[in-house]
Amino acid sequence: MPQITVDYSAELDDAFDRRGFALALHPLVAETVTTKIPSCKTRFRRVEESVVGDAPTGDAIVHVGIALLAGRTPETKGKLTEAILELLAGHLKPADGLVVHTSAETRDLDPSYAKR
């Protein structure tokens, strides 16, 4: 915990500093939600194809999902989500002809969550 998943369009392979983003994200998450950096786990999932609205080509997406144990206020989750979007912008390089749509969500883990 926290479980972090980042979905990103394949077109961003060379434009998205994924490792740098995760290494900057973990301290941000730990400080915002009062957890330890070693507890943060991030996985990246490359999306081979994505379509945004009615754009025939030229759009890409990055979505960051943070799942936490219950107990954080909606304000804390909102603060984290906004901070993630700010951080994300610094780890995306301009990509020729691409419009990049970014989003983030902070939510509670299901009560069935377990780890070893």
CSV table of N, CA, C and O in Angstrom, one decimal:
chain,number,residue,atom,x,y,z
A,1,MET,N,0.9,-1.1,0.0
A,1,MET,CA,0.0,0.0,0.0
A,1,MET,C,0.9,1.2,0.0
A,1,MET,O,1.9,1.2,0.7
A,2,PRO,N,0.7,2.2,-0.7
A,2,PRO,CA,-0.3,2.5,-1.8
A,2,PRO,C,0.0,1.7,-3.0
A,2,PRO,O,1.2,1.4,-3.4
A,3,GLN,N,-1.0,1.3,-3.7
A,3,GLN,CA,-0.9,0.6,-5.0
A,3,GLN,C,-1.1,1.7,-6.1
A,3,GLN,O,-2.1,2.3,-6.1
A,4,ILE,N,-0.1,1.8,-6.9
A,4,ILE,CA,-0.1,2.9,-8.0
A,4,ILE,C,0.0,2.2,-9.3
A,4,ILE,O,0.8,1.4,-9.6
A,5,THR,N,-1.0,2.6,-10.2
A,5,THR,CA,-1.0,2.1,-11.6
A,5,THR,C,-1.0,3.2,-12.5
A,5,THR,O,-1.8,4.2,-12.4
A,6,VAL,N,-0.1,3.2,-13.5
A,6,VAL,CA,0.0,4.2,-14.5
A,6,VAL,C,-0.3,3.6,-15.9
A,6,VAL,O,0.6,2.8,-16.3
A,7,ASP,N,-1.4,3.9,-16.5
A,7,ASP,CA,-1.6,3.5,-17.9
A,7,ASP,C,-1.2,4.7,-18.8
A,7,ASP,O,-1.5,5.8,-18.6
A,8,TYR,N,-0.4,4.3,-19.9
A,8,TYR,CA,0.1,5.3,-20.8
A,8,TYR,C,0.0,4.8,-22.2
A,8,TYR,O,0.3,3.6,-22.5
A,9,SER,N,-0.2,5.7,-23.1
A,9,SER,CA,-0.2,5.4,-24.6
A,9,SER,C,1.2,5.0,-25.1
A,9,SER,O,2.2,5.6,-24.7
A,10,ALA,N,1.2,4.0,-25.9
A,10,ALA,CA,2.5,3.5,-26.5
A,10,ALA,C,3.3,4.6,-27.2
A,10,ALA,O,4.5,4.6,-27.1
A,11,GLU,N,2.6,5.6,-27.7
A,11,GLU,CA,3.3,6.7,-28.4
A,11,GLU,C,4.1,7.5,-27.5
A,11,GLU,O,5.0,8.3,-28.0
A,12,LEU,N,4.0,7.3,-26.2
A,12,LEU,CA,4.7,8.1,-25.2
A,12,LEU,C,6.0,7.4,-24.7
A,12,LEU,O,6.7,7.9,-23.8
A,13,ASP,N,6.3,6.2,-25.3
A,13,ASP,CA,7.5,5.5,-24.8
A,13,ASP,C,8.7,6.3,-24.6
A,13,ASP,O,9.4,6.2,-23.6
A,14,ASP,N,9.1,7.2,-25.6
A,14,ASP,CA,10.3,8.0,-25.5
A,14,ASP,C,10.0,9.3,-24.9
A,14,ASP,O,11.0,10.1,-24.6
A,15,ALA,N,8.8,9.7,-24.7
A,15,ALA,CA,8.5,11.0,-24.1
A,15,ALA,C,8.1,11.0,-22.7
A,15,ALA,O,7.9,12.1,-22.1
A,16,PHE,N,8.0,9.9,-22.0
A,16,PHE,CA,7.6,9.8,-20.7
A,16,PHE,C,8.7,9.2,-19.8
A,16,PHE,O,9.0,8.0,-20.0
A,17,ASP,N,9.2,9.9,-18.9
A,17,ASP,CA,10.3,9.5,-18.0
A,17,ASP,C,9.6,8.7,-16.8
A,17,ASP,O,9.3,9.3,-15.8
A,18,ARG,N,9.3,7.5,-17.1
A,18,ARG,CA,8.5,6.7,-16.1
A,18,ARG,C,9.2,6.4,-14.8
A,18,ARG,O,8.7,6.6,-13.7
A,19,ARG,N,10.4,6.0,-14.9
A,19,ARG,CA,11.2,5.7,-13.6
A,19,ARG,C,11.4,7.0,-12.8
A,19,ARG,O,11.2,7.0,-11.6
A,20,GLY,N,11.7,8.1,-13.5
A,20,GLY,CA,11.9,9.4,-12.8
A,20,GLY,C,10.6,9.8,-12.2
A,20,GLY,O,10.6,10.4,-11.0
A,21,PHE,N,9.5,9.6,-12.9
A,21,PHE,CA,8.2,10.0,-12.3
A,21,PHE,C,7.9,9.2,-11.1
A,21,PHE,O,7.5,9.7,-10.0
A,22,ALA,N,8.1,7.8,-11.1
A,22,ALA,CA,7.8,7.0,-9.9
A,22,ALA,C,8.7,7.4,-8.8
A,22,ALA,O,8.2,7.5,-7.6
A,23,LEU,N,10.0,7.7,-9.0
A,23,LEU,CA,10.9,8.0,-7.9
A,23,LEU,C,10.5,9.4,-7.3
A,23,LEU,O,10.8,9.6,-6.1
A,24,ALA,N,9.9,10.3,-8.1
A,24,ALA,CA,9.5,11.5,-7.5
A,24,ALA,C,8.1,11.4,-6.9
A,24,ALA,O,7.7,12.1,-5.9
A,25,LEU,N,7.3,10.5,-7.4
A,25,LEU,CA,5.9,10.3,-6.9
A,25,LEU,C,5.9,9.7,-5.5
A,25,LEU,O,5.1,10.1,-4.7
A,26,HIS,N,6.7,8.7,-5.3
A,26,HIS,CA,6.7,8.0,-4.0
A,26,HIS,C,6.8,8.9,-2.8
A,26,HIS,O,6.0,8.8,-1.9
A,27,PRO,N,7.8,9.8,-2.8
A,27,PRO,CA,7.9,10.7,-1.6
A,27,PRO,C,6.7,11.6,-1.5
A,27,PRO,O,6.2,12.0,-0.4
A,28,LEU,N,6.2,12.1,-2.7
A,28,LEU,CA,5.0,12.9,-2.7
A,28,LEU,C,3.8,12.2,-2.0
A,28,LEU,O,3.1,12.7,-1.2
A,29,VAL,N,3.6,10.9,-2.4
A,29,VAL,CA,2.5,10.1,-1.9
A,29,VAL,C,2.7,9.9,-0.4
A,29,VAL,O,1.8,10.1,0.4
A,30,ALA,N,3.9,9.5,0.0
A,30,ALA,CA,4.2,9.2,1.4
A,30,ALA,C,3.9,10.4,2.3
A,30,ALA,O,3.3,10.3,3.3
A,31,GLU,N,4.4,11.6,1.8
A,31,GLU,CA,4.2,12.8,2.6
A,31,GLU,C,2.7,13.2,2.7
A,31,GLU,O,2.2,13.5,3.8
A,32,THR,N,2.0,13.1,1.6
A,32,THR,CA,0.6,13.6,1.5
A,32,THR,C,-0.3,12.7,2.3
A,32,THR,O,-1.2,13.2,3.0
A,33,VAL,N,-0.1,11.4,2.3
A,33,VAL,CA,-1.1,10.5,3.0
A,33,VAL,C,-0.5,9.8,4.2
A,33,VAL,O,-1.1,8.9,4.7
A,34,THR,N,0.7,10.3,4.6
A,34,THR,CA,1.3,9.8,5.8
A,34,THR,C,1.6,8.2,5.8
A,34,THR,O,0.9,7.5,6.5
A,35,THR,N,2.4,7.9,4.9
A,35,THR,CA,2.9,6.5,4.8
A,35,THR,C,4.4,6.5,4.5
A,35,THR,O,5.0,7.6,4.5
A,36,LYS,N,5.0,5.3,4.4
A,36,LYS,CA,6.4,5.3,4.2
A,36,LYS,C,6.7,5.0,2.7
A,36,LYS,O,6.0,4.3,2.0
A,37,ILE,N,7.8,5.6,2.2
A,37,ILE,CA,8.2,5.5,0.8
A,37,ILE,C,8.3,4.0,0.4
A,37,ILE,O,7.8,3.7,-0.7
A,38,PRO,N,8.9,3.1,1.2
A,38,PRO,CA,9.0,1.7,0.7
A,38,PRO,C,7.7,1.1,0.6
A,38,PRO,O,7.6,0.0,-0.1
A,39,SER,N,6.6,1.6,1.1
A,39,SER,CA,5.3,1.0,0.9
A,39,SER,C,4.7,1.3,-0.4
A,39,SER,O,3.7,0.7,-0.8
A,40,CYS,N,5.2,2.3,-1.1
A,40,CYS,CA,4.7,2.7,-2.4
A,40,CYS,C,5.1,1.7,-3.5
A,40,CYS,O,6.3,1.4,-3.6
A,41,LYS,N,4.2,1.2,-4.3
A,41,LYS,CA,4.5,0.3,-5.4
A,41,LYS,C,3.8,0.8,-6.7
A,41,LYS,O,2.6,1.0,-6.7
A,42,THR,N,4.6,1.1,-7.7
A,42,THR,CA,4.1,1.6,-9.0
A,42,THR,C,4.4,0.6,-10.1
A,42,THR,O,5.4,0.1,-10.2
A,43,ARG,N,3.3,0.4,-10.9
A,43,ARG,CA,3.5,-0.4,-12.1
A,43,ARG,C,3.0,0.4,-13.3
A,43,ARG,O,2.0,1.2,-13.1
A,44,PHE,N,3.6,0.3,-14.4
A,44,PHE,CA,3.3,1.0,-15.6
A,44,PHE,C,2.7,0.0,-16.6
A,44,PHE,O,3.3,-1.1,-16.8
A,45,ARG,N,1.6,0.4,-17.2
A,45,ARG,CA,1.0,-0.5,-18.2
A,45,ARG,C,0.9,0.3,-19.5
A,45,ARG,O,0.2,1.3,-19.6
A,46,ARG,N,1.6,-0.2,-20.5
A,46,ARG,CA,1.6,0.4,-21.8
A,46,ARG,C,0.4,0.1,-22.6
A,46,ARG,O,0.0,-1.1,-22.7
A,47,VAL,N,-0.3,1.0,-23.0
A,47,VAL,CA,-1.6,0.8,-23.8
A,47,VAL,C,-1.3,0.9,-25.3
A,47,VAL,O,-0.8,2.0,-25.7
A,48,GLU,N,-1.4,-0.1,-26.0
A,48,GLU,CA,-1.1,-0.2,-27.4
A,48,GLU,C,-2.0,0.7,-28.3
A,48,GLU,O,-1.5,1.3,-29.2
A,49,GLU,N,-3.2,0.9,-27.9
A,49,GLU,CA,-4.1,1.7,-28.7
A,49,GLU,C,-5.1,2.4,-27.8
A,49,GLU,O,-5.6,1.9,-26.9
A,50,SER,N,-5.2,3.7,-28.1
A,50,SER,CA,-6.2,4.5,-27.3
A,50,SER,C,-6.8,5.5,-28.3
A,50,SER,O,-6.2,5.9,-29.3
A,51,VAL,N,-8.0,5.9,-28.0
A,51,VAL,CA,-8.7,6.9,-28.8
A,51,VAL,C,-9.3,7.9,-27.9
A,51,VAL,O,-10.0,7.5,-26.9
A,52,VAL,N,-9.1,9.1,-28.2
A,52,VAL,CA,-9.7,10.2,-27.4
A,52,VAL,C,-10.7,11.0,-28.2
A,52,VAL,O,-10.4,11.5,-29.3
A,53,GLY,N,-12.0,11.0,-27.7
A,53,GLY,CA,-13.0,11.7,-28.4
A,53,GLY,C,-13.2,11.3,-29.8
A,53,GLY,O,-13.2,10.1,-30.1
A,54,ASP,N,-13.2,12.2,-30.8
A,54,ASP,CA,-13.3,11.9,-32.2
A,54,ASP,C,-12.1,12.1,-32.9
A,54,ASP,O,-12.1,12.2,-34.2
A,55,ALA,N,-10.9,12.3,-32.2
A,55,ALA,CA,-9.7,12.5,-32.9
A,55,ALA,C,-9.2,11.3,-33.6
A,55,ALA,O,-9.1,10.2,-33.0
A,56,PRO,N,-9.0,11.4,-34.9
A,56,PRO,CA,-8.6,10.2,-35.7
A,56,PRO,C,-7.1,9.7,-35.3
A,56,PRO,O,-6.9,8.6,-35.3
A,57,THR,N,-6.2,10.7,-35.0
A,57,THR,CA,-4.9,10.3,-34.6
A,57,THR,C,-4.3,11.5,-33.8
A,57,THR,O,-4.9,12.6,-33.7
A,58,GLY,N,-3.2,11.3,-33.2
A,58,GLY,CA,-2.5,12.4,-32.6
A,58,GLY,C,-2.8,12.7,-31.1
A,58,GLY,O,-2.3,13.7,-30.6
A,59,ASP,N,-3.6,11.8,-30.5
A,59,ASP,CA,-3.8,12.0,-29.1
A,59,ASP,C,-3.3,10.8,-28.3
A,59,ASP,O,-3.3,9.7,-28.8
A,60,ALA,N,-2.8,11.1,-27.1
A,60,ALA,CA,-2.3,10.1,-26.2
A,60,ALA,C,-2.8,10.4,-24.8
A,60,ALA,O,-3.2,11.4,-24.5
A,61,ILE,N,-2.7,9.3,-24.0
A,61,ILE,CA,-3.3,9.4,-22.6
A,61,ILE,C,-2.2,8.9,-21.6
A,61,ILE,O,-1.4,8.1,-21.9
A,62,VAL,N,-2.3,9.5,-20.4
A,62,VAL,CA,-1.7,9.0,-19.2
A,62,VAL,C,-2.7,9.1,-18.1
A,62,VAL,O,-3.2,10.2,-17.8
A,63,HIS,N,-2.9,8.0,-17.4
A,63,HIS,CA,-3.8,8.0,-16.3
A,63,HIS,C,-3.1,7.3,-15.1
A,63,HIS,O,-2.6,6.2,-15.2
A,64,VAL,N,-3.1,8.1,-14.0
A,64,VAL,CA,-2.5,7.6,-12.8
A,64,VAL,C,-3.6,7.2,-11.8
A,64,VAL,O,-4.4,8.1,-11.4
A,65,GLY,N,-3.6,6.0,-11.3
A,65,GLY,CA,-4.5,5.5,-10.3
A,65,GLY,C,-3.8,5.2,-9.0
A,65,GLY,O,-2.9,4.4,-9.0
A,66,ILE,N,-4.3,5.8,-7.9
A,66,ILE,CA,-3.7,5.5,-6.6
A,66,ILE,C,-4.8,4.9,-5.7
A,66,ILE,O,-5.8,5.4,-5.6
A,67,ALA,N,-4.5,3.7,-5.2
A,67,ALA,CA,-5.4,3.0,-4.3
A,67,ALA,C,-4.8,2.9,-2.9
A,67,ALA,O,-3.6,2.5,-2.8
A,68,LEU,N,-5.5,3.4,-1.9
A,68,LEU,CA,-5.0,3.5,-0.6
A,68,LEU,C,-5.9,2.8,0.4
A,68,LEU,O,-7.1,2.6,0.1
A,69,LEU,N,-5.4,2.4,1.5
A,69,LEU,CA,-6.2,1.9,2.6
A,69,LEU,C,-7.2,3.0,3.0
A,69,LEU,O,-6.9,4.2,2.9
A,70,ALA,N,-8.4,2.6,3.4
A,70,ALA,CA,-9.4,3.6,3.7
A,70,ALA,C,-9.0,4.5,4.9
A,70,ALA,O,-8.2,4.1,5.7
A,71,GLY,N,-9.5,5.7,5.0
A,71,GLY,CA,-9.3,6.5,6.1
A,71,GLY,C,-8.8,7.9,5.8
A,71,GLY,O,-8.8,8.8,6.6
A,72,ARG,N,-8.5,8.2,4.5
A,72,ARG,CA,-8.1,9.5,4.1
A,72,ARG,C,-9.3,10.3,3.8
A,72,ARG,O,-10.2,9.8,3.2
A,73,THR,N,-9.3,11.6,4.1
A,73,THR,CA,-10.4,12.5,3.8
A,73,THR,C,-10.5,12.7,2.3
A,73,THR,O,-9.5,12.6,1.6
A,74,PRO,N,-11.7,13.1,1.8
A,74,PRO,CA,-11.8,13.5,0.4
A,74,PRO,C,-10.8,14.7,0.0
A,74,PRO,O,-10.3,14.7,-1.1
A,75,GLU,N,-10.6,15.6,1.0
A,75,GLU,CA,-9.7,16.7,0.7
A,75,GLU,C,-8.3,16.2,0.5
A,75,GLU,O,-7.6,16.7,-0.4
A,76,THR,N,-7.8,15.3,1.4
A,76,THR,CA,-6.5,14.7,1.2
A,76,THR,C,-6.3,14.0,-0.1
A,76,THR,O,-5.3,14.2,-0.8
A,77,LYS,N,-7.3,13.2,-0.5
A,77,LYS,CA,-7.3,12.5,-1.8
A,77,LYS,C,-7.3,13.5,-2.9
A,77,LYS,O,-6.5,13.3,-3.9
A,78,GLY,N,-8.0,14.6,-2.8
A,78,GLY,CA,-8.1,15.6,-3.9
A,78,GLY,C,-6.7,16.3,-4.0
A,78,GLY,O,-6.3,16.6,-5.1
A,79,LYS,N,-6.1,16.6,-2.9
A,79,LYS,CA,-4.8,17.3,-2.8
A,79,LYS,C,-3.8,16.4,-3.5
A,79,LYS,O,-3.0,16.9,-4.3
A,80,LEU,N,-3.8,15.1,-3.2
A,80,LEU,CA,-2.9,14.2,-3.8
A,80,LEU,C,-3.1,14.1,-5.3
A,80,LEU,O,-2.1,14.2,-6.1
A,81,THR,N,-4.3,14.0,-5.7
A,81,THR,CA,-4.6,13.9,-7.2
A,81,THR,C,-4.1,15.1,-7.9
A,81,THR,O,-3.4,15.0,-9.0
A,82,GLU,N,-4.3,16.3,-7.4
A,82,GLU,CA,-3.8,17.5,-8.1
A,82,GLU,C,-2.3,17.6,-8.1
A,82,GLU,O,-1.7,18.0,-9.1
A,83,ALA,N,-1.7,17.2,-7.0
A,83,ALA,CA,-0.2,17.2,-7.0
A,83,ALA,C,0.4,16.2,-8.0
A,83,ALA,O,1.4,16.5,-8.6
A,84,ILE,N,-0.3,15.1,-8.1
A,84,ILE,CA,0.2,14.1,-9.1
A,84,ILE,C,0.1,14.7,-10.5
A,84,ILE,O,1.1,14.5,-11.3
A,85,LEU,N,-0.9,15.3,-10.9
A,85,LEU,CA,-1.0,15.9,-12.2
A,85,LEU,C,0.1,17.0,-12.4
A,85,LEU,O,0.6,17.0,-13.5
A,86,GLU,N,0.4,17.8,-11.4
A,86,GLU,CA,1.5,18.7,-11.5
A,86,GLU,C,2.8,18.0,-11.8
A,86,GLU,O,3.6,18.4,-12.6
A,87,LEU,N,3.0,17.0,-11.0
A,87,LEU,CA,4.3,16.2,-11.1
A,87,LEU,C,4.4,15.5,-12.4
A,87,LEU,O,5.5,15.6,-13.1
A,88,LEU,N,3.3,15.0,-12.9
A,88,LEU,CA,3.3,14.3,-14.2
A,88,LEU,C,3.7,15.2,-15.3
A,88,LEU,O,4.5,14.8,-16.2
A,89,ALA,N,3.3,16.4,-15.3
A,89,ALA,CA,3.6,17.4,-16.4
A,89,ALA,C,5.1,17.5,-16.5
A,89,ALA,O,5.7,17.7,-17.6
A,90,GLY,N,5.9,17.5,-15.4
A,90,GLY,CA,7.3,17.6,-15.5
A,90,GLY,C,8.1,16.4,-16.0
A,90,GLY,O,9.3,16.5,-16.2
A,91,HIS,N,7.4,15.3,-16.2
A,91,HIS,CA,8.0,14.1,-16.7
A,91,HIS,C,7.6,13.6,-18.1
A,91,HIS,O,7.9,12.5,-18.5
A,92,LEU,N,6.8,14.5,-18.7
A,92,LEU,CA,6.4,14.3,-20.1
A,92,LEU,C,7.1,15.3,-21.0
A,92,LEU,O,7.0,16.5,-20.8
A,93,LYS,N,7.9,14.8,-22.0
A,93,LYS,CA,8.5,15.7,-23.0
A,93,LYS,C,7.5,15.9,-24.1
A,93,LYS,O,6.7,15.0,-24.4
A,94,PRO,N,7.6,17.0,-24.8
A,94,PRO,CA,6.7,17.2,-25.9
A,94,PRO,C,7.0,16.1,-27.0
A,94,PRO,O,8.1,15.7,-27.2
A,95,ALA,N,5.9,15.6,-27.5
A,95,ALA,CA,6.0,14.6,-28.6
A,95,ALA,C,5.4,15.1,-29.8
A,95,ALA,O,4.3,15.6,-29.8
A,96,ASP,N,6.1,15.0,-30.9
A,96,ASP,CA,5.7,15.6,-32.2
A,96,ASP,C,4.3,15.2,-32.5
A,96,ASP,O,3.9,14.0,-32.7
A,97,GLY,N,3.4,16.2,-32.7
A,97,GLY,CA,2.1,16.1,-33.1
A,97,GLY,C,1.1,15.4,-32.1
A,97,GLY,O,0.0,15.2,-32.5
A,98,LEU,N,1.6,15.1,-30.9
A,98,LEU,CA,0.7,14.5,-30.0
A,98,LEU,C,0.1,15.5,-29.0
A,98,LEU,O,0.8,16.3,-28.4
A,99,VAL,N,-1.2,15.3,-28.8
A,99,VAL,CA,-1.8,16.0,-27.7
A,99,VAL,C,-1.9,15.0,-26.5
A,99,VAL,O,-2.5,13.9,-26.8
A,100,VAL,N,-1.4,15.3,-25.4
A,100,VAL,CA,-1.4,14.3,-24.3
A,100,VAL,C,-2.5,14.7,-23.2
A,100,VAL,O,-2.4,15.8,-22.7
A,101,HIS,N,-3.4,13.8,-23.0
A,101,HIS,CA,-4.4,14.0,-22.0
A,101,HIS,C,-4.0,13.3,-20.7
A,101,HIS,O,-3.8,12.1,-20.8
A,102,THR,N,-3.9,14.0,-19.6
A,102,THR,CA,-3.5,13.4,-18.4
A,102,THR,C,-4.7,13.4,-17.4
A,102,THR,O,-5.5,14.3,-17.4
A,103,SER,N,-4.7,12.4,-16.5
A,103,SER,CA,-5.8,12.3,-15.5
A,103,SER,C,-5.2,11.5,-14.3
A,103,SER,O,-4.2,10.8,-14.5
A,104,ALA,N,-5.9,11.6,-13.2
A,104,ALA,CA,-5.4,10.9,-12.0
A,104,ALA,C,-6.7,10.7,-11.1
A,104,ALA,O,-7.6,11.5,-11.2
A,105,GLU,N,-6.6,9.6,-10.3
A,105,GLU,CA,-7.7,9.3,-9.4
A,105,GLU,C,-7.0,8.7,-8.1
A,105,GLU,O,-6.1,7.9,-8.2
A,106,THR,N,-7.5,9.2,-7.0
A,106,THR,CA,-7.1,8.6,-5.7
A,106,THR,C,-8.3,8.0,-5.1
A,106,THR,O,-9.3,8.7,-4.9
A,107,ARG,N,-8.3,6.7,-4.8
A,107,ARG,CA,-9.5,6.0,-4.2
A,107,ARG,C,-9.1,5.1,-3.1
A,107,ARG,O,-7.9,4.8,-2.9
A,108,ASP,N,-10.1,4.6,-2.4
A,108,ASP,CA,-9.8,3.6,-1.3
A,108,ASP,C,-9.7,2.2,-1.9
A,108,ASP,O,-10.5,1.8,-2.9
A,109,LEU,N,-8.9,1.4,-1.4
A,109,LEU,CA,-8.8,0.0,-1.7
A,109,LEU,C,-10.0,-0.7,-1.1
A,109,LEU,O,-10.6,-0.3,-0.1
A,110,ASP,N,-10.4,-1.8,-1.8
A,110,ASP,CA,-11.5,-2.6,-1.3
A,110,ASP,C,-11.1,-3.2,0.0
A,110,ASP,O,-10.0,-3.5,0.2
A,111,PRO,N,-12.1,-3.4,0.9
A,111,PRO,CA,-11.8,-4.0,2.2
A,111,PRO,C,-11.1,-5.4,2.1
A,111,PRO,O,-10.5,-5.9,3.1
A,112,SER,N,-11.3,-6.0,1.0
A,112,SER,CA,-10.7,-7.4,0.8
A,112,SER,C,-9.2,-7.3,0.5
A,112,SER,O,-8.6,-8.4,0.5
A,113,TYR,N,-8.6,-6.2,0.4
A,113,TYR,CA,-7.2,-6.0,0.1
A,113,TYR,C,-6.4,-6.8,1.1
A,113,TYR,O,-6.6,-6.6,2.3
A,114,ALA,N,-5.4,-7.5,0.6
A,114,ALA,CA,-4.4,-8.2,1.5
A,114,ALA,C,-3.1,-8.2,0.9
A,114,ALA,O,-2.9,-8.1,-0.3
A,115,LYS,N,-2.0,-8.3,1.7
A,115,LYS,CA,-0.7,-8.3,1.2
A,115,LYS,C,0.2,-9.2,2.0
A,115,LYS,O,-0.2,-9.5,3.2
A,116,ARG,N,1.3,-9.7,1.5
A,116,ARG,CA,2.3,-10.5,2.2
A,116,ARG,C,3.6,-10.0,2.1
A,116,ARG,O,4.0,-9.4,1.1
